[in-house]
């Protein structure tokens, strides 16, 4: 019996180098497509969007009221017609002593240059007049009027290529009558578990030495927010034949990114690395990080020349979760057209002492909390108050890579440099934001 | 012709009171259901989850290597068998002078109490022995071993009722073999636009005085992240009959929250308030806020006694976007079981001077940026450095409620109190986080 240690052959690469290698293999984003403007959010724009018209396209009223000539000295003004949003009487001409009823958003009739709010007027009983007091006399031209192009000007670039679209962008596009835009497609990701010891939760039978698969369901959940679809390849077990079949399936299914978990550490049952060596190109097989040291990255070329990215994540559930977010997510984002695909980095203050690892930089899971505020209060923050404005990073406790509770509520990773000793509580540290649902943060 | 001003009849309520009223009408969250643990993320848990088993359920190896008796003085140790994750030979007993090959996650054979890493050993050629040097002599019991229940203990409550589930929670549940959990359902929301002046982007014909509907598509996009489904009721125009038909449709379709935009301000074409008065109960019809003053909230009771919430949002696209996020989103969240449904409040520092409105508190749209950090750097933040740890709020510019560009990239709202003058740049202010896709923040 031979105890091969395939991983021993790999050079340990720093995380920065690993990320650079991965992103350099994503040579282009997915093809873009015409997407209806109503459902384009969460996609990245593949064109500059230029306003095809002015908003508003003519001077319109900002309020419900009466269109007048600003500076008109009359105290009672005769109503000569009405202009409603969508229904405008083109024959009306407003002059001094006259006004026109207008609703919010309605075009100003000819002659009028300001609008007096309905709240500032009073109908004169049994007449066609309104009392305006000194309101109109004191007005300047343009009051309560939105001028042509003052919200968006025809020809103005309102959204740049590379923008990740959200609800507000949907509003902008639709307001301009733009019904579809070019956006990048999102990648297809496939997820597989390895190892004979793994069974699905809810499986009818579990052997005495088997464990439930935590990784595949969690990675699928994490992949979903960045992908057009996520394929579940199931559990490959520990035989090369099954692994090969599933990888070929992924290649045929036009999967962009294949993610496996388990089978990449030092044991002789760890088939993933040797298989990837044979079938494609392994770019790295060990990364200087904790958790996640056995992280493996390979590419397999299709007959058409296009490459499938393959990430061999460690089997420990915390390691697979951390490496997925740290290294796989940027690849998925770059494929989806993101211009800054890496996790966002920010400064925070530690709430606890954090022990350093002497050999590897560590990604310590923390719960970031926001600096407290009182509603509608503002103040000049003196030096003494300034530190209360920092985000605070609270450790999730014991960080062993099998301890899933270290991920509970975690919304960021503190980047802990390798070293001896500890980072004291109250230190400024660098953190990476985990992509979690917005409840947490 | 009479210019009724129905809105004039309404008392202006403060935002806090409006929110309280809305949330008090959400008397219970949606019914919970059994959800497969693989797809439970983005739902709120309706039960405490207690670990039904220990993880691990027996002592297991943390590494690939050889299970030994800690303190064994032998320098070469005989391999007496192997224990692989999932395949364990129950007959093996390890004693001094002997060891057993183990893979990561495999159970420790009887007698063994520690594991020496494969990297720290060397196979002795043509024998069944490994050289361990002084490694094992120096070991203490438990080294490289995960003890029973040390990651999760049977009976421990690992997730509390009310938790919004995410990828890491999916991992926890599955690791325990839990294949389904009780989660709250999400609400059904319906969205409608009013006004004869409104047409859809992409419409074949647009009248000279018509504008494109920016609200309905944007509100649908915003509603989607909090709802099980979003119903598009189209454009109601300015006739009461059509409005009535659509509202009855929503009532029949089991819509929980109906959102209209437009038709709630002071004009006589503004049908929404009078219709809601007739059909249900209007709780408020004017709110002391900018933008969003005409915001209207009503409930309509169904025959079964259950209520549909109706929000009449203003027609200006910025007003509808802001009021939706500020007031409708908390209602949707409470229906989905969130325990803290309001937008998150935090302190930030203003990058620009912000003018105050003398009459109304204002929600000034800003882009929050994170405090910069250098990767893996940590330091003791002196008083001088502390202010660099604050989030900075940059205004999106001119805040008129028709100017959609004031929403571009905005990820928060500064709560500006009513007042004269300005809040200077560099002030500490209170902000509310907008629920936007994670790219922005």
CSV table of N, CA, C and O in Angstrom, one decimal, chain A residues 1 3 58 64 82 84 86-87 90 101 119 146 150-151 158 163-164 166 171 174 177 196-197 208-209 212 214 265-268 344-347 349 371-372 374-376 378-379 381 385 389 400 402 408-409 415 426 428 430 436-437 439 441, chain B residues 1 3 58 64 82 84 87 90 101 146 150-151 158 163-164 166 171 174 177 196-197 208-209 212 214 265-268 344-347 363 371-376 378-379 381 385 389 400 402 408-409 415 426 428 430 436-437 439 441:
chain,number,residue,atom,x,y,z
A,1,UNK,N,0.9,-1.2,0.0
A,1,UNK,CA,0.0,0.0,0.0
A,1,UNK,C,0.9,1.3,0.0
A,1,UNK,O,1.8,1.4,0.8
A,3,UNK,N,1.3,5.4,0.2
A,3,UNK,CA,0.6,6.6,0.6
A,3,UNK,C,1.2,7.8,-0.2
A,3,UNK,O,2.0,8.5,0.2
A,58,UNK,N,-40.9,69.3,-22.3
A,58,UNK,CA,-41.4,70.7,-22.4
A,58,UNK,C,-41.6,71.2,-21.0
A,58,UNK,O,-41.6,70.4,-20.1
A,64,UNK,N,-49.9,70.9,-8.3
A,64,UNK,CA,-51.3,71.1,-8.8
A,64,UNK,C,-51.6,72.6,-8.4
A,64,UNK,O,-51.3,73.0,-7.3
A,82,UNK,N,-58.0,74.7,-18.6
A,82,UNK,CA,-57.2,73.7,-17.8
A,82,UNK,C,-56.3,72.9,-18.6
A,82,UNK,O,-56.5,72.6,-19.8
A,84,UNK,N,-54.3,69.3,-18.1
A,84,UNK,CA,-54.0,68.2,-17.2
A,84,UNK,C,-52.9,67.4,-17.7
A,84,UNK,O,-52.7,67.3,-18.9
A,86,UNK,N,-51.3,64.8,-19.5
A,86,UNK,CA,-51.9,63.9,-20.5
A,86,UNK,C,-53.0,64.5,-21.4
A,86,UNK,O,-53.2,64.0,-22.5
A,87,UNK,N,-53.6,65.5,-20.9
A,87,UNK,CA,-54.7,66.2,-21.7
A,87,UNK,C,-54.5,67.7,-21.7
A,87,UNK,O,-54.7,68.3,-20.6
A,90,UNK,N,-54.5,72.9,-26.4
A,90,UNK,CA,-53.4,73.7,-27.1
A,90,UNK,C,-53.8,75.1,-27.4
A,90,UNK,O,-53.0,76.0,-27.7
A,101,UNK,N,-55.8,76.2,-14.9
A,101,UNK,CA,-55.7,75.2,-14.0
A,101,UNK,C,-54.7,74.1,-14.5
A,101,UNK,O,-54.8,73.7,-15.7
A,119,UNK,N,-52.9,75.2,-2.9
A,119,UNK,CA,-53.1,75.4,-1.5
A,119,UNK,C,-53.0,76.9,-1.2
A,119,UNK,O,-53.5,77.4,-0.1
A,146,UNK,N,-40.8,72.9,-14.1
A,146,UNK,CA,-39.6,72.1,-14.5
A,146,UNK,C,-39.3,72.4,-15.9
A,146,UNK,O,-40.2,72.2,-16.8
A,150,UNK,N,-34.3,69.6,-17.8
A,150,UNK,CA,-33.7,69.9,-16.5
A,150,UNK,C,-33.5,68.7,-15.6
A,150,UNK,O,-32.7,68.7,-14.7
A,151,UNK,N,-34.2,67.6,-15.9
A,151,UNK,CA,-34.0,66.3,-15.1
A,151,UNK,C,-33.0,65.4,-15.8
A,151,UNK,O,-32.1,64.9,-15.2
A,158,UNK,N,-26.3,58.7,-19.3
A,158,UNK,CA,-26.9,58.5,-18.0
A,158,UNK,C,-26.4,57.3,-17.3
A,158,UNK,O,-26.4,57.2,-16.1
A,163,UNK,N,-21.9,49.2,-15.5
A,163,UNK,CA,-22.7,49.5,-14.3
A,163,UNK,C,-23.5,48.3,-14.0
A,163,UNK,O,-24.2,47.7,-14.8
A,164,UNK,N,-23.5,47.9,-12.7
A,164,UNK,CA,-24.4,46.8,-12.2
A,164,UNK,C,-25.8,47.5,-12.0
A,164,UNK,O,-25.9,48.4,-11.2
A,166,UNK,N,-29.6,48.4,-11.0
A,166,UNK,CA,-30.5,48.2,-9.9
A,166,UNK,C,-31.9,48.8,-10.1
A,166,UNK,O,-32.1,49.4,-11.2
A,171,UNK,N,-35.7,52.5,-13.3
A,171,UNK,CA,-36.6,53.7,-13.4
A,171,UNK,C,-36.0,54.7,-14.5
A,171,UNK,O,-36.8,55.2,-15.3
A,174,UNK,N,-36.6,53.3,-18.1
A,174,UNK,CA,-38.0,53.4,-18.5
A,174,UNK,C,-38.5,54.8,-18.7
A,174,UNK,O,-39.3,55.0,-19.5
A,177,UNK,N,-38.1,55.9,-22.0
A,177,UNK,CA,-38.8,55.1,-23.0
A,177,UNK,C,-37.9,54.0,-23.6
A,177,UNK,O,-38.2,53.4,-24.6
A,196,UNK,N,-16.5,9.3,-0.5
A,196,UNK,CA,-17.5,8.2,-0.2
A,196,UNK,C,-18.2,8.4,1.1
A,196,UNK,O,-19.2,7.8,1.4
A,197,UNK,N,-17.6,9.2,1.9
A,197,UNK,CA,-18.1,9.4,3.3
A,197,UNK,C,-19.3,10.4,3.3
A,197,UNK,O,-19.9,10.6,4.4
A,208,UNK,N,-22.4,4.2,9.3
A,208,UNK,CA,-21.9,4.6,10.6
A,208,UNK,C,-20.8,5.6,10.5
A,208,UNK,O,-20.6,6.4,11.4
A,209,UNK,N,-20.1,5.6,9.4
A,209,UNK,CA,-19.0,6.5,9.2
A,209,UNK,C,-19.2,7.6,8.2
A,209,UNK,O,-18.3,8.2,7.7
A,212,UNK,N,-23.1,14.1,6.6
A,212,UNK,CA,-24.0,14.8,5.7
A,212,UNK,C,-23.3,15.9,4.9
A,212,UNK,O,-22.4,16.5,5.5
A,214,UNK,N,-22.7,19.2,3.7
A,214,UNK,CA,-23.1,20.6,4.0
A,214,UNK,C,-22.7,21.5,2.8
A,214,UNK,O,-23.3,22.6,2.6
A,265,UNK,N,-6.9,17.3,-0.5
A,265,UNK,CA,-5.9,17.5,0.5
A,265,UNK,C,-4.8,16.4,0.3
A,265,UNK,O,-4.5,16.0,-0.9
A,266,UNK,N,-4.1,15.9,1.3
A,266,UNK,CA,-2.9,15.1,1.2
A,266,UNK,C,-3.2,13.6,1.1
A,266,UNK,O,-2.3,12.8,0.8
A,267,UNK,N,-4.4,13.2,1.3
A,267,UNK,CA,-4.7,11.7,1.4
A,267,UNK,C,-4.6,11.1,0.0
A,267,UNK,O,-4.7,11.7,-1.0
A,268,UNK,N,-4.4,9.7,0.0
A,268,UNK,CA,-4.2,9.1,-1.3
A,268,UNK,C,-5.6,8.8,-1.9
A,268,UNK,O,-5.7,8.4,-3.1
A,344,UNK,N,-15.2,43.6,-1.5
A,344,UNK,CA,-14.9,44.9,-1.1
A,344,UNK,C,-14.1,44.9,0.2
A,344,UNK,O,-14.4,44.2,1.1
A,345,UNK,N,-13.1,45.7,0.2
A,345,UNK,CA,-12.2,45.8,1.4
A,345,UNK,C,-12.5,47.1,2.2
A,345,UNK,O,-12.8,48.2,1.6
A,346,UNK,N,-12.5,47.0,3.5
A,346,UNK,CA,-12.8,48.2,4.3
A,346,UNK,C,-12.1,48.1,5.6
A,346,UNK,O,-11.6,47.1,6.0
A,347,UNK,N,-11.9,49.3,6.3
A,347,UNK,CA,-11.3,49.3,7.6
A,347,UNK,C,-12.4,49.2,8.7
A,347,UNK,O,-13.5,49.7,8.6
A,349,UNK,N,-12.8,48.3,13.3
A,349,UNK,CA,-12.1,48.2,14.6
A,349,UNK,C,-12.5,46.8,15.2
A,349,UNK,O,-13.6,46.5,15.2
A,371,UNK,N,-22.0,51.9,12.8
A,371,UNK,CA,-21.9,52.9,13.8
A,371,UNK,C,-23.3,53.5,14.1
A,371,UNK,O,-24.1,53.9,13.2
A,372,UNK,N,-23.7,53.5,15.4
A,372,UNK,CA,-25.1,53.9,15.8
A,372,UNK,C,-25.3,55.4,15.4
A,372,UNK,O,-24.5,56.2,15.4
A,374,UNK,N,-28.6,58.6,15.8
A,374,UNK,CA,-30.0,58.9,16.2
A,374,UNK,C,-30.7,59.6,15.0
A,374,UNK,O,-30.1,60.4,14.3
A,375,UNK,N,-31.9,59.2,14.8
A,375,UNK,CA,-32.7,59.7,13.7
A,375,UNK,C,-32.6,61.3,13.6
A,375,UNK,O,-32.8,61.9,14.6
A,376,UNK,N,-32.3,61.8,12.4
A,376,UNK,CA,-32.4,63.2,12.1
A,376,UNK,C,-31.4,64.0,12.9
A,376,UNK,O,-31.6,65.2,13.0
A,378,UNK,N,-27.7,65.7,13.6
A,378,UNK,CA,-26.4,65.9,13.0
A,378,UNK,C,-25.6,66.7,14.0
A,378,UNK,O,-26.1,67.4,14.8
A,379,UNK,N,-24.3,66.6,13.8
A,379,UNK,CA,-23.4,67.3,14.7
A,379,UNK,C,-22.0,67.4,14.1
A,379,UNK,O,-21.7,66.7,13.1
A,381,UNK,N,-18.5,66.2,14.4
A,381,UNK,CA,-17.8,65.2,15.2
A,381,UNK,C,-16.4,65.6,15.6
A,381,UNK,O,-15.5,65.8,14.8
A,385,UNK,N,-15.3,62.1,19.4
A,385,UNK,CA,-16.5,61.3,18.9
A,385,UNK,C,-16.1,60.5,17.6
A,385,UNK,O,-16.8,59.6,17.3
A,389,UNK,N,-17.5,56.4,15.0
A,389,UNK,CA,-18.0,56.3,13.7
A,389,UNK,C,-17.5,55.1,12.9
A,389,UNK,O,-17.8,54.9,11.7
A,400,UNK,N,-12.0,27.1,13.9
A,400,UNK,CA,-11.6,25.9,13.3
A,400,UNK,C,-12.4,25.7,12.0
A,400,UNK,O,-13.6,26.0,12.0
A,402,UNK,N,-13.7,23.3,10.5
A,402,UNK,CA,-14.9,22.4,10.5
A,402,UNK,C,-16.0,23.0,11.3
A,402,UNK,O,-17.1,22.5,11.3
A,408,UNK,N,-21.8,31.6,11.4
A,408,UNK,CA,-23.2,32.1,11.7
A,408,UNK,C,-23.2,33.7,11.9
A,408,UNK,O,-22.4,34.2,12.6
A,409,UNK,N,-24.0,34.3,11.1
A,409,UNK,CA,-24.1,35.8,11.1
A,409,UNK,C,-22.9,36.5,10.6
A,409,UNK,O,-22.9,37.8,10.5
A,415,UNK,N,-8.7,40.2,7.5
A,415,UNK,CA,-7.5,39.7,6.9
A,415,UNK,C,-6.4,39.8,8.0
A,415,UNK,O,-5.9,40.8,8.3
A,426,UNK,N,-9.7,46.6,19.7
A,426,UNK,CA,-9.5,48.0,19.4
A,426,UNK,C,-8.6,48.4,18.3
A,426,UNK,O,-8.3,49.6,18.1
A,428,UNK,N,-7.3,48.8,14.4
A,428,UNK,CA,-7.8,49.0,13.0
A,428,UNK,C,-7.3,47.8,12.2
A,428,UNK,O,-6.1,47.5,12.1
A,430,UNK,N,-8.1,45.3,8.4
A,430,UNK,CA,-8.7,45.3,7.0
A,430,UNK,C,-9.7,44.1,7.0
A,430,UNK,O,-9.4,43.0,7.5
A,436,UNK,N,-23.6,38.6,1.5
A,436,UNK,CA,-24.7,38.0,2.2
A,436,UNK,C,-25.9,38.8,2.0
A,436,UNK,O,-25.9,39.9,1.6
A,437,UNK,N,-27.1,38.2,2.4
A,437,UNK,CA,-28.3,38.9,2.2
A,437,UNK,C,-28.3,40.2,3.0
A,437,UNK,O,-27.7,40.2,4.1
A,439,UNK,N,-29.9,41.6,5.1
A,439,UNK,CA,-30.4,41.6,6.5
A,439,UNK,C,-29.2,41.8,7.5
A,439,UNK,O,-29.3,42.4,8.5
A,441,UNK,N,-26.3,43.1,7.3
A,441,UNK,CA,-25.5,44.3,7.4
A,441,UNK,C,-26.4,45.5,7.6
A,441,UNK,O,-27.3,45.7,6.9
B,1,UNK,N,-67.0,73.9,-13.3
B,1,UNK,CA,-65.9,73.0,-12.9
B,1,UNK,C,-65.4,73.3,-11.5
B,1,UNK,O,-65.1,74.5,-11.2
B,3,UNK,N,-62.6,72.6,-8.5
B,3,UNK,CA,-61.3,72.0,-8.2
B,3,UNK,C,-61.3,71.6,-6.7
B,3,UNK,O,-60.9,72.3,-5.8
B,58,UNK,N,-18.1,11.3,16.4
B,58,UNK,CA,-17.1,10.5,17.1
B,58,UNK,C,-15.8,11.2,16.9
B,58,UNK,O,-15.7,12.1,16.0
B,64,UNK,N,-4.7,14.5,7.1
B,64,UNK,CA,-4.2,13.2,6.5
B,64,UNK,C,-2.9,12.8,7.2
B,64,UNK,O,-2.0,13.6,7.3
B,82,UNK,N,-5.7,0.9,8.1
B,82,UNK,CA,-6.0,2.2,7.6
B,82,UNK,C,-7.5,2.5,7.9
B,82,UNK,O,-8.4,1.7,7.9
B,84,UNK,N,-10.2,5.2,6.5
B,84,UNK,CA,-10.5,6.3,5.6
B,84,UNK,C,-11.9,6.9,5.9
B,84,UNK,O,-12.8,6.2,6.4
B,87,UNK,N,-14.8,4.8,5.3
B,87,UNK,CA,-14.5,3.3,5.3
B,87,UNK,C,-13.6,3.1,6.5
B,87,UNK,O,-12.4,3.5,6.4
B,90,UNK,N,-13.1,-1.6,11.7
B,90,UNK,CA,-13.4,-1.6,13.2
B,90,UNK,C,-12.5,-2.5,14.0
B,90,UNK,O,-12.5,-2.4,15.2
B,101,UNK,N,-3.0,4.4,9.3
B,101,UNK,CA,-3.2,5.5,8.3
B,101,UNK,C,-4.6,6.1,8.4
B,101,UNK,O,-5.6,5.3,8.4
B,146,UNK,N,-10.5,16.0,16.2
B,146,UNK,CA,-11.7,16.8,16.6
B,146,UNK,C,-12.6,15.9,17.5
B,146,UNK,O,-12.9,14.8,17.1
B,150,UNK,N,-17.6,18.7,19.3
B,150,UNK,CA,-16.8,20.0,19.5
B,150,UNK,C,-17.2,21.0,18.5
B,150,UNK,O,-16.9,22.2,18.7
B,151,UNK,N,-17.7,20.7,17.3
B,151,UNK,CA,-18.2,21.7,16.4
B,151,UNK,C,-19.6,22.1,16.6
B,151,UNK,O,-19.9,23.3,16.6
B,158,UNK,N,-28.9,26.0,17.4
B,158,UNK,CA,-28.0,26.6,16.5
B,158,UNK,C,-28.5,27.8,15.7
B,158,UNK,O,-27.8,28.6,15.2
B,163,UNK,N,-34.5,34.3,12.4
B,163,UNK,CA,-33.2,34.5,11.7
B,163,UNK,C,-33.5,34.5,10.2
B,163,UNK,O,-34.2,33.6,9.7
B,164,UNK,N,-33.0,35.5,9.5
B,164,UNK,CA,-33.1,35.5,8.0
B,164,UNK,C,-32.0,34.5,7.5
B,164,UNK,O,-30.8,34.8,7.8
B,166,UNK,N,-29.2,32.4,5.3
B,166,UNK,CA,-28.3,32.7,4.2
B,166,UNK,C,-27.5,31.4,3.9
B,166,UNK,O,-27.8,30.3,4.5
B,171,UNK,N,-25.6,25.6,5.1
B,171,UNK,CA,-24.5,24.6,5.4
B,171,UNK,C,-24.8,24.0,6.8
B,171,UNK,O,-24.7,22.8,6.9
B,174,UNK,N,-27.8,21.5,6.7
B,174,UNK,CA,-27.5,20.3,6.0
B,174,UNK,C,-26.4,19.4,6.7
B,174,UNK,O,-26.5,18.2,6.7
B,177,UNK,N,-28.0,17.0,8.9
B,177,UNK,CA,-28.9,16.1,8.2
B,177,UNK,C,-30.3,16.6,8.2
B,177,UNK,O,-31.3,15.9,7.9
B,196,UNK,N,-53.7,59.2,-16.9
B,196,UNK,CA,-53.9,59.0,-18.4
B,196,UNK,C,-52.6,59.4,-19.1
B,196,UNK,O,-52.4,59.1,-20.3
B,197,UNK,N,-51.7,60.2,-18.4
B,197,UNK,CA,-50.5,60.7,-19.1
B,197,UNK,C,-49.4,59.7,-19.2
B,197,UNK,O,-48.4,59.9,-19.8
B,208,UNK,N,-48.5,63.4,-27.5
B,208,UNK,CA,-47.6,64.5,-27.4
B,208,UNK,C,-47.4,64.9,-25.9
B,208,UNK,O,-46.4,65.5,-25.5
B,209,UNK,N,-48.4,64.7,-25.1
B,209,UNK,CA,-48.3,65.1,-23.7
B,209,UNK,C,-48.2,63.9,-22.7
B,209,UNK,O,-48.5,64.0,-21.6
B,212,UNK,N,-43.4,58.4,-20.2
B,212,UNK,CA,-43.1,57.0,-20.0
B,212,UNK,C,-43.2,56.6,-18.5
B,212,UNK,O,-42.8,57.4,-17.7
B,214,UNK,N,-42.0,55.2,-15.4
B,214,UNK,CA,-40.7,54.8,-14.8
B,214,UNK,C,-41.0,54.0,-13.5
B,214,UNK,O,-40.2,53.2,-13.1
B,265,UNK,N,-52.0,63.4,-5.2
B,265,UNK,CA,-51.7,64.7,-4.8
B,265,UNK,C,-52.9,65.6,-4.7
B,265,UNK,O,-54.0,65.1,-4.5
B,266,UNK,N,-52.8,66.9,-5.0
B,266,UNK,CA,-53.9,67.8,-4.7
B,266,UNK,C,-54.9,68.0,-5.9
B,266,UNK,O,-55.9,68.6,-5.8
B,267,UNK,N,-54.6,67.4,-7.1
B,267,UNK,CA,-55.4,67.7,-8.2
B,267,UNK,C,-56.7,67.0,-8.2
B,267,UNK,O,-56.9,66.0,-7.5
B,268,UNK,N,-57.7,67.5,-9.0
B,268,UNK,CA,-59.0,66.9,-8.9
B,268,UNK,C,-59.1,65.6,-9.7
B,268,UNK,O,-60.1,64.9,-9.7
B,344,UNK,N,-32.0,49.9,8.0
B,344,UNK,CA,-30.9,50.1,9.0
B,344,UNK,C,-30.4,51.5,9.0
B,344,UNK,O,-30.1,52.1,8.0
B,345,UNK,N,-30.2,52.0,10.2
B,345,UNK,CA,-29.7,53.3,10.4
B,345,UNK,C,-28.3,53.3,10.9
B,345,UNK,O,-27.9,52.4,11.7
B,346,UNK,N,-27.5,54.2,10.4
B,346,UNK,CA,-26.1,54.3,10.8
B,346,UNK,C,-25.6,55.7,10.7
B,346,UNK,O,-26.2,56.6,10.1
B,347,UNK,N,-24.4,56.0,11.3
B,347,UNK,CA,-23.8,57.3,11.3
B,347,UNK,C,-22.8,57.3,10.2
B,347,UNK,O,-22.1,56.4,9.9
B,363,UNK,N,-35.2,63.4,2.9
B,363,UNK,CA,-34.3,62.2,2.7
B,363,UNK,C,-33.4,62.4,1.6
B,363,UNK,O,-33.8,62.2,0.4
B,371,UNK,N,-14.7,53.0,4.6
B,371,UNK,CA,-13.4,53.5,5.0
B,371,UNK,C,-12.3,52.6,4.4
B,371,UNK,O,-12.3,51.4,4.5
B,372,UNK,N,-11.3,53.2,3.7
B,372,UNK,CA,-10.2,52.5,3.0
B,372,UNK,C,-9.4,51.6,4.0
B,372,UNK,O,-9.2,52.0,5.1
B,373,UNK,N,-8.9,50.5,3.4
B,373,UNK,CA,-8.0,49.7,4.2
B,373,UNK,C,-6.9,49.1,3.3
B,373,UNK,O,-7.1,48.9,2.1
B,374,UNK,N,-5.7,48.8,3.9
B,374,UNK,CA,-4.7,48.1,3.2
B,374,UNK,C,-4.8,46.6,3.6
B,374,UNK,O,-4.9,46.3,4.8
B,375,UNK,N,-4.7,45.8,2.6
B,375,UNK,CA,-4.8,44.3,2.9
B,375,UNK,C,-3.9,43.9,4.0
B,375,UNK,O,-2.7,44.2,4.0
B,376,UNK,N,-4.4,43.1,4.9
B,376,UNK,CA,-3.6,42.5,6.0
B,376,UNK,C,-2.8,43.5,6.9
B,376,UNK,O,-1.9,43.1,7.6
B,378,UNK,N,-2.7,46.0,10.1
B,378,UNK,CA,-3.5,46.3,11.3
B,378,UNK,C,-2.7,47.3,12.1
B,378,UNK,O,-1.4,47.4,12.0
B,379,UNK,N,-3.3,48.2,12.9
B,379,UNK,CA,-2.6,49.2,13.6
B,379,UNK,C,-3.5,49.7,14.8
B,379,UNK,O,-4.7,49.4,14.9
B,381,UNK,N,-5.4,52.5,16.2
B,381,UNK,CA,-5.9,53.8,15.6
B,381,UNK,C,-5.8,54.9,16.7
B,381,UNK,O,-6.6,54.9,17.6
B,385,UNK,N,-6.3,59.2,13.6
B,385,UNK,CA,-6.6,58.3,12.5
B,385,UNK,C,-8.1,57.9,12.6
B,385,UNK,O,-8.7,57.4,11.6
B,389,UNK,N,-11.9,56.3,9.8
B,389,UNK,CA,-12.7,55.0,9.8
B,389,UNK,C,-14.2,55.2,9.6
B,389,UNK,O,-14.9,54.2,9.7
B,400,UNK,N,-34.3,67.3,-6.6
B,400,UNK,CA,-35.7,67.4,-7.0
B,400,UNK,C,-36.3,66.1,-7.2
B,400,UNK,O,-35.7,65.2,-7.8
B,402,UNK,N,-38.4,64.9,-9.2
B,402,UNK,CA,-38.5,64.3,-10.6
B,402,UNK,C,-37.2,63.9,-11.1
B,402,UNK,O,-37.1,63.3,-12.2
B,408,UNK,N,-29.1,57.8,-8.8
B,408,UNK,CA,-28.1,57.0,-9.5
B,408,UNK,C,-27.0,56.6,-8.5
B,408,UNK,O,-26.4,57.5,-7.9
B,409,UNK,N,-26.7,55.4,-8.3
B,409,UNK,CA,-25.7,54.9,-7.4
B,409,UNK,C,-26.0,55.1,-5.9
B,409,UNK,O,-25.2,54.7,-5.0
B,415,UNK,N,-30.9,61.4,6.7
B,415,UNK,CA,-32.1,62.0,7.3
B,415,UNK,C,-31.8,63.5,7.7
B,415,UNK,O,-31.1,63.7,8.7
B,426,UNK,N,-18.6,67.5,6.4
B,426,UNK,CA,-17.8,67.0,7.6
B,426,UNK,C,-18.6,66.8,8.8
B,426,UNK,O,-18.1,66.5,9.9
B,428,UNK,N,-21.4,64.8,11.2
B,428,UNK,CA,-21.9,63.4,11.5
B,428,UNK,C,-23.4,63.5,11.3
B,428,UNK,O,-24.1,64.3,11.9
B,430,UNK,N,-27.2,61.0,10.4
B,430,UNK,CA,-27.9,59.7,10.4
B,430,UNK,C,-28.3,59.3,9.0
B,430,UNK,O,-28.8,60.2,8.3
B,436,UNK,N,-30.1,47.8,-1.8
B,436,UNK,CA,-29.7,47.8,-3.2
B,436,UNK,C,-28.7,46.6,-3.3
B,436,UNK,O,-28.3,46.0,-2.4
B,437,UNK,N,-28.5,46.2,-4.6
B,437,UNK,CA,-27.6,45.0,-4.8
B,437,UNK,C,-26.3,45.3,-4.2
B,437,UNK,O,-25.8,46.4,-4.2
B,439,UNK,N,-23.4,45.3,-5.0
B,439,UNK,CA,-22.3,45.9,-5.7
B,439,UNK,C,-22.0,47.3,-5.2
B,439,UNK,O,-20.9,47.8,-5.2
B,441,UNK,N,-22.5,48.8,-2.4
B,441,UNK,CA,-21.9,49.1,-1.1
B,441,UNK,C,-20.6,48.3,-0.9
B,441,UNK,O,-20.5,47.1,-1.0
